[in-house]
Coordinates of C-alpha atoms in Angstrom, one line a residue:
M1 CA 94.8 161.4 -158.8
G2 CA 94.6 164.9 -160.2
V3 CA 92.6 166.3 -157.3
A4 CA 95.0 164.6 -154.8
A5 CA 98.0 166.0 -156.6
L6 CA 96.5 169.5 -156.6
V7 CA 95.6 169.5 -153.0
L8 CA 99.0 168.0 -151.9
G9 CA 100.8 170.5 -154.1
L10 CA 99.0 173.5 -152.7
I11 CA 99.6 172.3 -149.1
A12 CA 103.3 171.7 -150.0
L13 CA 103.4 175.3 -151.2
V14 CA 101.8 176.7 -148.1
M15 CA 103.8 174.5 -145.7
F16 CA 107.2 174.7 -147.4
W17 CA 108.6 176.5 -144.4
T18 CA 108.3 173.4 -142.3
A19 CA 110.8 171.7 -144.7
L20 CA 109.7 168.1 -143.9
L21 CA 106.0 168.7 -144.9
G22 CA 107.0 170.7 -147.9
V23 CA 109.3 168.0 -149.2
V24 CA 107.1 165.0 -148.4
L25 CA 103.9 166.4 -149.6
G26 CA 105.6 167.9 -152.7
V27 CA 107.0 164.6 -153.7
L28 CA 103.7 162.9 -153.2
A29 CA 102.0 165.7 -155.3
V30 CA 104.5 165.1 -158.1
V31 CA 103.9 161.4 -158.1
F32 CA 100.1 161.7 -158.1
G33 CA 100.3 164.4 -160.7
V34 CA 102.4 162.4 -163.1
V35 CA 100.2 159.3 -162.6
G36 CA 97.1 161.4 -163.0
H37 CA 98.4 163.1 -166.2
R38 CA 99.3 159.6 -167.7
R39 CA 95.7 158.5 -167.0
V40 CA 94.4 161.6 -168.8
R41 CA 96.6 160.8 -171.8
R42 CA 95.3 157.2 -171.9
G43 CA 91.7 158.5 -171.7
E44 CA 91.0 157.2 -168.2
A45 CA 90.5 160.6 -166.6
T46 CA 89.5 164.1 -167.6
N47 CA 91.3 166.3 -165.0
G48 CA 94.6 166.8 -166.8
W49 CA 95.0 170.4 -165.8
M50 CA 94.6 169.5 -162.1
A51 CA 97.1 166.7 -162.4
L52 CA 99.6 169.0 -164.2
T53 CA 99.1 171.9 -161.8
G54 CA 99.5 169.5 -158.8
A55 CA 102.7 168.2 -160.2
I56 CA 104.0 171.7 -160.8
T57 CA 103.1 173.0 -157.4
G58 CA 104.4 169.7 -155.9
F59 CA 107.8 170.5 -157.5
I60 CA 107.9 174.1 -156.3
G61 CA 107.1 173.1 -152.7
P62 CA 110.3 171.0 -152.2
A63 CA 112.3 173.5 -154.2
L64 CA 111.3 176.2 -151.8
S65 CA 112.0 173.9 -148.8
T66 CA 115.4 173.1 -150.1
A67 CA 116.2 176.8 -150.6
L68 CA 115.0 177.6 -147.1
I69 CA 117.2 174.8 -145.7
A70 CA 120.2 176.1 -147.6
A71 CA 119.6 179.7 -146.5
T72 CA 119.3 178.5 -142.9
V73 CA 122.5 176.5 -143.0
A74 CA 124.3 179.5 -144.6
F75 CA 123.0 181.8 -141.9
L76 CA 123.9 179.5 -139.1
N77 CA 127.5 179.1 -140.5
S78 CA 128.0 182.8 -141.0
D79 CA 130.7 184.9 -139.2
K80 CA 128.0 187.1 -137.7
I81 CA 126.5 184.1 -135.9
D82 CA 129.9 183.0 -134.7
D83 CA 130.5 186.5 -133.3
F84 CA 127.2 186.3 -131.6
R85 CA 128.0 182.9 -130.0
D86 CA 131.3 184.2 -128.8
C87 CA 129.7 187.3 -127.4
V88 CA 127.1 185.3 -125.5
R89 CA 129.7 182.8 -124.2
N90 CA 131.8 185.7 -122.8
A91 CA 128.9 187.6 -121.3
D92 CA 128.9 187.6 -117.5
T93 CA 125.6 189.3 -116.9
S94 CA 122.2 189.3 -118.4
S95 CA 122.6 192.9 -119.6
E96 CA 125.7 191.9 -121.5
S97 CA 123.8 189.0 -123.1
Q98 CA 121.1 191.4 -124.1
D99 CA 123.7 193.7 -125.6
C100 CA 124.8 190.7 -127.8
V101 CA 121.2 190.2 -128.9
D102 CA 120.8 193.9 -129.7
D103 CA 124.1 193.9 -131.7
L104 CA 123.0 190.9 -133.7
R105 CA 119.6 192.5 -134.4
D106 CA 121.3 195.8 -135.5
R107 CA 123.5 193.8 -137.9
Y108 CA 120.5 192.1 -139.7
W109 CA 117.7 194.7 -139.3

C-alpha cells in the first residue's frame, strides 16, 4: 500500500495540470497512504514513510489541480478575455483578428 500510495502521489504531482488525473490519482494516493500507514501502526507493514509520503503528495496533487482550475476559471471570466471575445466578434478580416490576438498577448506578456 505504501509503494502504491507513493507512486500514485508522485504521478498526481506530475500530472496535476490535467486536473482529472491529478485529482483522481491524488485521492487514490491519499486512501492508499492512510491504509498503508494504519498497517504500519498495527505492525503489518514496514514502509510507513512511503505510505506517509504518498498520502502527502496525494494531497498536494489535487490541491494543485484545484488551484489550477480556479485560476483558469478566473482567467476565462476576466474583463480582458471579454474584451478579446468582443474584439474577435467585431473583426471583419483576418488581420483585425490577429490584432486582437496581439493585443491580448501584449496585455498578459
